[in-house]
Structures are given as C-alpha cells and as structure tokens.
Coordinates of C-alpha atoms in Angstrom, one line a residue:
M1 CA 0.0 0.0 0.0
I2 CA 1.4 3.4 -1.0
L3 CA 1.1 5.9 1.8
A4 CA 0.8 9.7 1.4
R5 CA 3.7 11.7 2.9
L6 CA 2.9 13.7 6.0
N7 CA 2.8 17.4 5.3
R8 CA 0.5 20.4 5.9
K9 CA -1.3 20.2 2.5
A10 CA -2.1 16.5 2.9
L11 CA -3.7 17.2 6.3
L12 CA -5.6 20.2 5.2
D13 CA -6.8 18.6 1.9
G14 CA -7.9 15.4 3.7
D15 CA -5.4 13.2 1.9
I16 CA -4.3 12.0 5.3
K17 CA -6.9 11.3 7.9
P18 CA -4.8 10.5 11.0
A19 CA -6.3 8.5 13.8
V20 CA -3.9 10.3 16.2
P21 CA -4.3 13.9 17.7
V22 CA -3.0 16.7 15.5
G23 CA -1.7 19.9 17.0
S24 CA -2.9 23.3 15.7
L25 CA -2.3 24.0 12.0
K26 CA -3.0 27.7 12.5
E27 CA -0.3 30.0 11.2
G28 CA 1.5 32.1 13.8
P29 CA 4.6 34.2 14.3
V30 CA 7.9 32.7 15.0
R31 CA 8.9 33.6 18.6
V32 CA 11.3 30.8 19.3
L33 CA 14.7 30.1 17.7
Q34 CA 15.8 26.5 18.3
F35 CA 19.4 25.5 17.7
G36 CA 19.1 21.8 17.1
E37 CA 16.7 19.7 15.1
G38 CA 17.5 16.3 16.6
N39 CA 15.4 13.7 18.3
F40 CA 15.6 15.1 21.8
L41 CA 14.4 18.7 21.2
R42 CA 11.6 17.5 18.9
A43 CA 10.4 15.0 21.5
F44 CA 10.7 17.4 24.4
V45 CA 10.7 21.2 23.7
D46 CA 8.8 21.2 20.4
W47 CA 6.2 18.8 21.9
M48 CA 5.6 21.2 24.8
F49 CA 5.4 24.3 22.7
S50 CA 3.0 22.5 20.3
G51 CA 0.7 21.9 23.2
L52 CA 1.0 25.5 24.5
Y53 CA 0.1 26.8 21.0
E54 CA -2.8 24.4 20.5
K55 CA -4.3 25.4 23.9
G56 CA -4.0 29.1 23.1
L57 CA -1.5 29.6 26.0
F58 CA 1.3 30.9 23.8
D59 CA 1.1 32.8 20.6
G60 CA 4.2 31.7 18.8
R61 CA 5.9 29.0 16.8
I62 CA 9.5 27.7 16.3
A63 CA 12.1 28.3 13.7
V64 CA 14.6 25.4 13.9
V65 CA 18.2 26.2 13.2
Q66 CA 20.6 23.5 12.0
P67 CA 23.6 23.7 14.4
I68 CA 26.2 22.0 12.1
P69 CA 26.7 22.0 8.3
Q70 CA 25.2 18.4 8.0
G71 CA 21.8 18.1 9.5
M72 CA 18.1 17.3 9.0
V73 CA 16.5 20.7 8.6
D74 CA 15.7 20.1 4.9
K75 CA 14.2 16.7 5.6
L76 CA 12.1 18.1 8.4
M77 CA 10.8 21.0 6.2
E78 CA 9.9 18.6 3.4
Q79 CA 7.2 17.7 5.9
D80 CA 6.5 21.4 6.7
G81 CA 8.0 20.8 10.1
L82 CA 5.4 18.1 11.0
Y83 CA 6.2 14.8 12.5
T84 CA 4.7 12.1 14.7
L85 CA 5.8 11.5 18.2
L86 CA 5.3 8.3 20.1
L87 CA 5.6 8.4 23.9
R88 CA 5.7 4.9 25.4
G89 CA 6.4 3.6 28.8
V90 CA 5.0 2.8 32.2
E91 CA 2.9 5.4 34.1
D92 CA 1.3 4.6 37.5
G93 CA 1.9 1.0 36.9
Q94 CA 0.2 0.9 33.5
V95 CA 1.9 0.5 30.1
V96 CA 1.0 3.5 27.9
D97 CA 1.5 4.3 24.2
R98 CA 0.6 7.9 23.2
R99 CA 0.9 9.2 19.6
S100 CA 0.4 12.7 18.2
I101 CA 1.4 14.9 15.4
V102 CA 3.6 17.8 16.6
T103 CA 3.0 21.1 14.8
A104 CA 5.2 23.6 16.6
V105 CA 7.8 24.0 13.9
A106 CA 7.0 26.7 11.4
D107 CA 10.4 27.1 9.7
G108 CA 13.8 25.6 9.3
V109 CA 17.1 27.4 8.6
N110 CA 20.5 26.1 7.6
P111 CA 22.6 29.1 8.6
Y112 CA 25.7 27.8 6.8
V113 CA 23.9 28.4 3.5
N114 CA 21.5 31.2 4.5
W115 CA 23.1 33.4 7.2
D116 CA 21.1 36.4 6.0
K117 CA 17.9 34.6 7.0
M118 CA 19.3 34.1 10.5
L119 CA 20.2 37.8 10.7
D120 CA 16.6 38.6 9.6
Y121 CA 15.2 36.5 12.4
A122 CA 17.6 38.2 14.9
A123 CA 16.2 41.6 13.9
Q124 CA 12.5 40.6 14.4
P125 CA 11.2 42.1 17.7
Q126 CA 8.7 39.2 18.4
V127 CA 11.5 36.6 18.5
R128 CA 12.2 36.3 22.3
Y129 CA 13.2 32.7 23.3
I130 CA 16.3 30.8 22.3
V131 CA 16.4 27.0 22.9
S132 CA 19.4 24.8 22.2
N133 CA 20.8 21.3 22.3
T134 CA 24.2 21.4 20.6
T135 CA 25.7 18.6 22.7
E136 CA 27.7 19.1 25.9
A137 CA 30.7 20.3 23.8
G138 CA 28.5 22.9 22.1
I139 CA 28.7 25.5 24.9
A140 CA 32.4 26.1 24.8
Y141 CA 34.5 29.2 23.9
V142 CA 36.3 28.8 20.6
P143 CA 38.3 31.8 19.5
C144 CA 37.4 33.3 16.1
A145 CA 37.3 36.6 14.3
F146 CA 34.1 38.7 14.1
P147 CA 32.1 36.8 11.5
D148 CA 30.8 37.9 8.2
A149 CA 29.2 34.5 7.7
C150 CA 27.9 31.7 9.9
P151 CA 30.5 30.9 12.7
D152 CA 31.2 27.3 13.6
S153 CA 30.6 27.5 17.3
F154 CA 27.2 28.0 18.9
P155 CA 28.3 30.8 21.3
A156 CA 29.9 32.7 18.4
K157 CA 26.6 32.3 16.4
V158 CA 24.6 33.6 19.4
T159 CA 26.9 36.6 20.0
A160 CA 26.9 37.7 16.3
L161 CA 23.1 37.4 16.2
L162 CA 22.7 39.3 19.4
Y163 CA 24.9 42.1 18.1
H164 CA 22.8 42.3 14.9
R165 CA 19.7 42.5 17.0
Y166 CA 21.2 45.2 19.3
K167 CA 22.0 47.3 16.3
A168 CA 18.7 46.7 14.5
L169 CA 16.5 47.4 17.5
G170 CA 18.6 50.2 18.9
G171 CA 19.4 48.4 22.1
Q172 CA 15.9 49.3 23.4
S173 CA 14.6 48.0 26.8
G174 CA 12.8 44.7 26.6
S175 CA 14.5 43.6 23.3
G176 CA 16.9 41.0 24.8
W177 CA 16.5 37.3 24.4
V178 CA 15.6 34.6 27.0
F179 CA 18.0 31.6 26.6
M180 CA 16.9 28.2 27.8
P181 CA 19.8 25.9 26.8
C182 CA 19.2 22.1 27.1
E183 CA 22.8 21.0 26.9
L184 CA 23.6 18.5 29.7
I185 CA 26.2 20.5 31.5
D186 CA 26.0 22.1 35.0
R187 CA 25.0 25.8 34.9
N188 CA 24.5 25.7 31.2
G189 CA 23.0 29.2 31.0
D190 CA 25.9 30.7 33.0
N191 CA 28.4 29.0 30.8
L192 CA 26.8 30.2 27.6
K193 CA 26.7 33.8 28.9
A194 CA 30.4 33.6 29.9
C195 CA 31.2 32.5 26.3
V196 CA 29.1 35.4 24.8
L197 CA 30.8 38.0 27.0
H198 CA 34.2 36.5 26.1
H199 CA 33.4 36.9 22.4
I200 CA 32.2 40.5 22.9
A201 CA 35.5 41.4 24.6
D202 CA 37.6 39.6 22.0
W203 CA 35.8 41.3 19.1
G204 CA 36.2 44.7 20.7
L205 CA 32.5 45.4 20.6
E206 CA 31.2 48.5 22.3
D207 CA 30.5 48.7 26.0
G208 CA 26.9 49.6 25.4
F209 CA 26.3 46.2 23.7
A210 CA 27.9 44.3 26.6
A211 CA 25.8 46.3 29.1
W212 CA 22.6 45.5 27.0
V213 CA 23.4 41.8 27.1
E214 CA 24.0 41.9 30.9
K215 CA 20.8 43.9 31.5
E216 CA 18.3 42.8 28.9
C217 CA 19.2 39.1 28.2
I218 CA 18.2 36.3 30.5
F219 CA 20.5 33.2 30.5
C220 CA 18.5 30.4 32.3
N221 CA 20.2 27.4 33.8
T222 CA 18.1 24.4 33.1
L223 CA 17.8 20.7 33.7
V224 CA 16.1 18.4 31.2
D225 CA 15.0 14.8 31.8
R226 CA 13.5 12.5 29.2
I227 CA 14.9 9.4 27.5
V228 CA 14.4 9.8 23.8
T229 CA 15.0 6.8 21.6
G230 CA 14.5 8.6 18.3
Y231 CA 13.6 7.1 15.0
P232 CA 12.2 3.5 15.5
R233 CA 14.1 1.9 12.7
E234 CA 13.0 -1.7 13.2
E235 CA 9.4 -0.7 13.8
A236 CA 9.0 2.2 11.4
A237 CA 7.3 0.4 8.5
D238 CA 4.7 -1.2 10.8
I239 CA 4.1 2.0 12.7
Q240 CA 3.6 4.0 9.4
Q241 CA 1.1 1.4 8.2
Q242 CA -0.8 1.8 11.5
L243 CA -0.7 5.6 11.2
G244 CA -1.8 5.5 7.5
Y245 CA 0.8 7.9 6.2
E246 CA 4.6 8.1 5.6
D247 CA 6.6 10.0 8.1
G248 CA 10.4 10.1 7.7
M249 CA 10.8 12.1 10.9
L250 CA 9.1 9.7 13.4
D251 CA 10.4 10.2 16.9
T252 CA 10.0 8.1 20.0
G253 CA 10.6 8.7 23.7
E254 CA 9.5 7.7 27.2
V255 CA 6.4 9.2 28.8
F256 CA 8.2 10.8 31.7
H257 CA 9.5 14.3 31.2
L258 CA 10.8 17.1 33.4
W259 CA 12.2 20.6 32.5
V260 CA 13.5 22.6 35.4
I261 CA 14.2 26.3 34.5
E262 CA 16.1 28.6 36.8
G263 CA 15.0 32.1 35.9
P264 CA 13.6 35.4 37.1
E265 CA 10.1 35.8 38.6
G266 CA 7.5 36.2 36.0
L267 CA 9.0 33.9 33.3
E268 CA 6.4 31.2 34.2
K269 CA 3.6 33.6 33.2
E270 CA 5.2 34.1 29.8
L271 CA 5.5 30.3 29.3
P272 CA 2.6 28.7 31.2
F273 CA 3.7 25.1 30.6
D274 CA 2.0 24.0 33.9
K275 CA -1.4 25.1 32.6
A276 CA -0.9 22.8 29.6
G277 CA -0.2 19.9 31.9
Y278 CA 3.6 19.7 31.4
H279 CA 6.1 18.9 34.2
V280 CA 8.0 22.2 34.0
V281 CA 9.4 23.7 37.2
F282 CA 10.4 27.4 37.3
T283 CA 12.7 28.0 40.2
R284 CA 15.3 30.4 41.5
D285 CA 17.8 27.5 42.1
V286 CA 18.1 24.5 39.8
T287 CA 20.7 22.8 42.1
P288 CA 18.5 20.6 44.3
Y289 CA 16.7 19.3 41.2
R290 CA 20.0 18.5 39.5
D291 CA 21.2 16.8 42.7
R292 CA 18.0 14.7 42.7
K293 CA 18.4 13.5 39.1
V294 CA 22.2 12.9 39.4
R295 CA 21.9 11.1 42.7
L296 CA 18.7 9.1 42.2
L297 CA 18.6 8.3 38.5
N298 CA 22.2 8.5 37.4
G299 CA 23.4 7.4 40.8
C300 CA 21.2 4.3 40.7
H301 CA 22.6 3.4 37.3
T302 CA 26.2 3.8 38.5
M303 CA 25.5 2.1 41.8
T304 CA 24.2 -1.0 39.9
V305 CA 26.1 -1.2 36.7
A306 CA 29.2 -3.1 38.0
A307 CA 27.1 -5.8 39.7
A308 CA 24.9 -6.2 36.6
M309 CA 27.9 -6.5 34.3
V310 CA 29.7 -9.1 36.3
M311 CA 26.5 -11.1 36.8
G312 CA 25.8 -11.0 33.1
V313 CA 22.5 -9.2 33.2
E314 CA 22.2 -7.4 29.9
S315 CA 19.7 -4.5 30.3
V316 CA 18.3 -2.1 33.0
R317 CA 14.8 -3.5 32.5
E318 CA 16.1 -7.1 33.2
A319 CA 17.8 -5.8 36.3
T320 CA 14.5 -4.4 37.6
Q321 CA 13.0 -7.9 37.2
D322 CA 16.0 -9.6 38.9
D323 CA 15.3 -10.3 42.6
D324 CA 18.7 -9.3 43.8
L325 CA 19.5 -6.4 41.4
G326 CA 16.0 -5.0 41.7
R327 CA 16.4 -5.0 45.5
L328 CA 19.7 -3.3 45.2
M329 CA 18.3 -0.5 43.1
R330 CA 15.1 0.1 45.2
R331 CA 16.8 -0.1 48.6
G332 CA 19.8 1.8 47.5
M333 CA 17.7 4.7 46.3
M334 CA 15.1 4.7 49.0
E335 CA 17.2 3.9 52.1
E336 CA 20.7 5.3 51.3
I337 CA 20.4 8.0 48.6
L338 CA 17.0 9.6 49.1
P339 CA 17.5 10.8 52.7
H340 CA 20.3 13.1 51.6
V341 CA 18.5 14.8 48.7
H342 CA 17.4 18.3 49.9
L343 CA 13.9 18.5 48.6
P344 CA 10.5 17.8 50.2
Q345 CA 10.0 14.1 51.1
A346 CA 6.9 13.6 48.9
D347 CA 8.6 15.2 46.0
K348 CA 11.8 13.0 46.1
E349 CA 9.9 9.8 46.9
A350 CA 7.6 10.4 43.9
F351 CA 10.7 11.0 41.7
A352 CA 12.4 7.8 43.0
L353 CA 9.3 5.7 42.2
S354 CA 9.1 7.3 38.7
V355 CA 12.8 6.3 38.2
M356 CA 11.9 2.6 38.9
E357 CA 9.0 2.8 36.5
R358 CA 11.3 4.3 33.8
F359 CA 13.8 1.6 34.3
A360 CA 11.1 -1.0 33.8
N361 CA 9.9 0.6 30.5
P362 CA 9.3 -2.3 28.1
Y363 CA 10.0 0.0 25.1
I364 CA 13.5 0.9 26.1
H365 CA 16.4 -1.6 25.8
H366 CA 19.0 0.3 27.9
L367 CA 22.2 -1.8 28.0
W368 CA 24.5 -1.9 31.0
Q369 CA 27.4 -2.2 28.5
S370 CA 26.5 1.3 27.3
I371 CA 26.0 2.6 30.8
S372 CA 29.3 1.2 31.9
L373 CA 31.3 3.7 29.8
N374 CA 33.6 5.7 32.1
S375 CA 32.2 4.3 35.3
I376 CA 35.3 5.2 37.3
S377 CA 34.9 8.8 36.3
K378 CA 31.1 8.7 37.0
W379 CA 31.2 7.1 40.5
P380 CA 32.7 10.1 42.3
V381 CA 30.1 12.5 40.9
R382 CA 27.0 10.3 41.1
V383 CA 27.5 8.0 44.1
L384 CA 30.3 9.3 46.3
P385 CA 28.3 12.4 47.5
S386 CA 25.5 10.2 48.8
L387 CA 28.0 7.9 50.5
E388 CA 29.8 10.7 52.2
D389 CA 26.5 12.2 53.4
A390 CA 25.4 8.8 54.8
L391 CA 28.7 8.2 56.6
K392 CA 28.6 11.7 58.1
A393 CA 25.0 11.2 59.3
S394 CA 25.6 7.6 60.4
T395 CA 22.7 6.4 58.2
P396 CA 22.7 3.2 56.1
S397 CA 25.5 3.1 53.5
G398 CA 26.2 -0.6 53.0
L399 CA 24.9 -0.8 49.5
L400 CA 26.7 2.3 48.3
A401 CA 29.9 0.9 49.7
F402 CA 29.2 -2.4 48.1
S403 CA 28.8 -0.6 44.7
L404 CA 32.5 0.5 45.1
A405 CA 33.6 -3.0 45.8
A406 CA 31.6 -4.2 42.7
L407 CA 33.2 -1.4 40.7
L408 CA 36.7 -2.6 41.6
R409 CA 35.7 -6.1 40.6
M410 CA 34.3 -4.9 37.3
Y411 CA 37.7 -3.3 36.6
K412 CA 39.6 -6.5 37.3
I413 CA 40.9 -6.2 33.8
E414 CA 43.5 -7.4 31.4
K415 CA 44.9 -5.8 28.3
T416 CA 44.3 -7.5 24.9
P417 CA 45.2 -6.5 21.4
D418 CA 41.7 -5.0 21.1
G419 CA 41.8 -3.1 24.3
F420 CA 41.1 -3.7 28.0
V421 CA 38.5 -6.4 28.9
G422 CA 36.9 -7.5 32.1
R423 CA 35.3 -10.8 32.9
R424 CA 32.0 -11.9 34.2
D425 CA 31.6 -14.5 36.9
D426 CA 31.0 -17.1 34.2
G427 CA 34.4 -16.2 32.6
T428 CA 33.0 -14.5 29.5
A429 CA 34.7 -11.2 28.5
F430 CA 33.3 -7.7 28.1
A431 CA 34.9 -4.5 26.8
V432 CA 35.8 -1.8 29.3
K433 CA 35.9 1.8 28.2
E434 CA 37.5 4.3 30.5
D435 CA 40.2 7.0 30.7
E436 CA 43.4 5.3 29.6
A437 CA 45.3 6.4 32.7
H438 CA 42.6 4.9 35.0
L439 CA 42.7 1.6 33.1
Q440 CA 46.5 1.4 33.4
T441 CA 46.3 2.1 37.2
L442 CA 43.7 -0.5 37.8
C443 CA 45.3 -3.1 35.6
A444 CA 48.6 -2.7 37.6
L445 CA 46.7 -2.9 41.0
W446 CA 45.1 -6.2 39.9
Q447 CA 48.4 -7.5 38.7
D448 CA 49.9 -6.9 42.1
Y449 CA 47.0 -8.7 43.7
Q450 CA 47.6 -11.7 41.5
K451 CA 51.0 -11.9 43.1
T452 CA 50.0 -11.3 46.7
G453 CA 46.3 -12.3 47.1
D454 CA 46.0 -9.4 49.5
V455 CA 42.5 -7.9 49.0
Q456 CA 43.0 -5.3 51.8
A457 CA 46.1 -4.0 50.2
L458 CA 44.4 -3.8 46.8
V459 CA 41.5 -1.8 48.2
A460 CA 43.7 0.5 50.3
S461 CA 45.9 1.3 47.3
A462 CA 42.9 1.9 45.0
L463 CA 40.9 4.0 47.5
A464 CA 44.0 6.1 48.3
D465 CA 44.5 7.1 44.6
S466 CA 43.0 10.5 44.3
T467 CA 43.5 10.5 40.5
L468 CA 40.7 7.9 40.4
W469 CA 38.2 9.5 42.7
G470 CA 39.3 13.1 43.1
K471 CA 40.3 12.6 46.7
N472 CA 41.8 10.0 49.0
L473 CA 38.8 7.8 50.0
T474 CA 40.7 6.0 52.8
A475 CA 40.0 9.1 54.9
L476 CA 36.3 8.1 55.0
P477 CA 35.8 6.3 58.3
G478 CA 35.5 2.5 58.0
L479 CA 35.2 2.6 54.2
T480 CA 38.4 0.7 53.4
D481 CA 37.5 -2.2 55.6
T482 CA 33.9 -2.4 54.4
V483 CA 34.9 -2.4 50.7
A484 CA 37.7 -4.9 51.3
G485 CA 35.2 -7.2 53.1
A486 CA 32.7 -6.9 50.2
L487 CA 35.3 -7.4 47.5
G488 CA 36.7 -10.5 49.3
S489 CA 33.1 -11.9 49.3
I490 CA 32.7 -11.2 45.6
L491 CA 36.0 -12.8 44.7
S492 CA 35.4 -15.9 46.8
G493 CA 31.7 -16.6 46.1
G494 CA 30.7 -14.6 43.1
M495 CA 28.8 -11.3 42.7
R496 CA 25.3 -12.7 43.2
A497 CA 26.1 -14.5 46.4
A498 CA 28.0 -11.4 47.8
L499 CA 25.1 -9.2 46.8
K500 CA 22.6 -11.5 48.5
G501 CA 24.8 -11.3 51.6
V502 CA 24.8 -7.5 51.8
L503 CA 21.0 -7.3 51.0

C-alpha cells in the first residue's frame, strides 16, 4: 500500500486522515529560535510548545536552526515541520502508548547556506526565546574573528546574532533574548553567557552592547530529563502502516518528562507550561533538582552497573526484574540516597518511584554495557556524595559501599590487542571503556593482587589514589575495611552471592 507523505497540505486537503491527535495547524509568528533539530528537542521542547500553542496559551511558533553543516532541517521541512511523536512507557503501573502529530515548527534554517535569513530573524522584535541542544561540547568558547558568515561554534553564532539584534533594534529595553539551553552541563546558561561575553571582549564590541546583554538578556540554567529513543528503525514500517501515512521524521521517547528552568520571577507567566499539563518547574535555584536527578537516576545506574555487568544481566529492565539487582536498586535509592537529597520528602519519593517505572519501561532496551562507559569517572560524581553524606549522618551506607567493591571487581581487567577487557563471573569477557590512565592504574593494581592475594592492600591502594576519585577515600571512616570485606566476598563466592549477603 502506497502511503501519502505527512505534510501540511495533505492534512488540510484530507489526503491524510490521521487517527492520532494533531496539533494546531493555525499560522502564527515565530517567537522561538531553536538551535538543534535532533530527536531530543523534537520529543521534548517542540512537543511542549505544540501543546501550548494548541491550547492558546502561547502565541508563537518555532524556527529550527541547524547547528552544524550536516543536518536534518531540509528533511524536516519537506514535511512542513510536522512529525509524529510516540511516547511509550510505564505510568502509574500501566503501560501506555501515546501518539500525536507535533505542529510547533514553522520554519527551518541552515545558517551555513543562509546566514542572511538568520540575521533577519535576529532583527524581528517578536523573537524572544532561544532554545538549544548542541551537545555538551557545544557550549564552549572557541576563539574566532568577528564573522561575516555563519560561525562554527554555537556561542559565536549567538553573539553575532545578538549584536545584529542590538544594532537593528537600537538596544531598546525589553529587546533582549531569553536563553533556555538544554545541553547536559552544569550551569548551562551561566556557561553560555560567559562565552558570549568573552566573544564581545575579543571582538572589541562597544561597552553599550555588553551592558545590554547583561541587563536585557536572560540566561537560564536548566535541567532536562526524558529518555528519547529517536527514529524507531525496526518498527518504522509497521508504525507507518498503522498511522496510515509516511513519516520520515518519526520520533519516540518515554512518557516521563521534566524541565527545570532557573530564571527570574514572571517567566512562568510568559510560558505557562504548567497550565498545559507539562512537568516544567520554574525555580530560582536548579541545584537541588539537579542533585536529585544525578543522585537518584544517574546514581542508581552507576551504583548498579558493575554488579549487573559481572553477573551477566544485559539491560536495565532485566535488572528491575532480577530479585537481587531489583532490591539493590530500590533499597539503594530509598534507604541510602534519598535521605540526603534536599527536597520535600513527597517530591523526592515520587521521583524515586518514577525512576523505577522508567527503568522497567518495556519499550527501552538500555544496555548496561553502554551505561558502563567511564564508570570510574562517573562514580565520584554520582554516588560518592551520597555515600559521604550517609557516613557523616551515620545512616545506612552498606549498598553504596558495596557498589564501590563491585566497581573494583568490574575493573579486574586485562589488556588485549583489542583493548582492555573485564570478565563476568562465568568467565566471558566484556569490553571496558574508561580513561586510559585509569585503566593502566587499575590493571597494575590487579596484577599486584595476583602476586600477593591481599584484598585489603588492593583496596587500600585503590581508594587512596586521588587520581581515580578526586580525593583519598581511605580518609572516610571504615570505608576501606567495608569495601575490602565486600570485595573479598565477591572474589570468593561470586557477585550474586555477595550481593545477597549485603542485602
């Protein structure tokens, strides 16, 4: 069966009669510039703005800007910015599958071939909001001359566009932009602002422009949270048959979503996401929400990954269904991590329960092998703060300490022609990806252990190495002995038996 391609005309002419909800097709002014056309922003920001516009809560649409020379703007605009979003997962214990056509995107620009169009958007007074997801490396200062064409770096693009806006609108009050970057770095708005001011100074632009940026522009720090799985390649043909039309920009993600925006009072009235039913929090301090996500969601991953890898459990969902790993995850979060997150009890408990639902999502096959990347580098950021707080407060910490013993066991590694490998309890090998210096250090420690068989010495040497953890962990009371005891149990009886013992 030949399917019609999703686009505006096909919908308006009735060539496509979708059985899924369609956002508003009403024309409207572009008020949002979005740097990034990838799966995440389309399944997160665009989906929310589509709902706002449809409900009459925000009179504006989005122009998507391609952040690198090779991208998908042309493909997206072949469908007039329209695409179908599938949100699937577990919510309140029930499996859900929600589908809709997102209509927020009005235009797309490749600034590398049409910089003048970008300058035109920069000069339009009604354009007020800037959203971005240019990867974590995108918000970085890269020196360059003042551009007469599209700069490569995102901050340089922003600075050039802001300067054009400043000149075009005369630096008038109220003409600045509100930046809501979605890059996954701490204090993303502050970092973007610092890069912009650096470019202004380097380019020798006038003091009045710098003052206008400081006074009139708002650089929000944000936290975003939604797992987006993107184009469902293996299912796409079946899904399009079910939908009754062709959609080359299909996007998929989990049901859960959270956007925390640190900004000035009144911003939530401009962008009333809450009235449209979205989980968007406007706050004066994003830090506790970031701590909650890093400690509970990311921390639970990092706390569990080593045990799962050594036991041979393949995915996060399988771990939730495993009696021992499931208990490790639930008890670790609820008993040892959650008490030290500084948010209201009901709020953090609800988030912890949502994390377990997300981990059990039948539509997401999240592999521990992927999560294991750079685990030594992740553990001090994601798990150590909770362990330190628990030790200081004399509250339960046995599972967090066990995760460190399991981590050392996972890094019982050997070097092969193809790189470093670890071994599961059944003897099968798995690849280990980590900072090369860390791998060399751990490989040497385990080689020494093979000669001496002294677990206590191995653990003491590993924990004392501040290059691994950022500090000397032997200073934490009782930790060396606890980890050595757990690692001894793992080595003598296997990971599962040792985990059962600590549980």
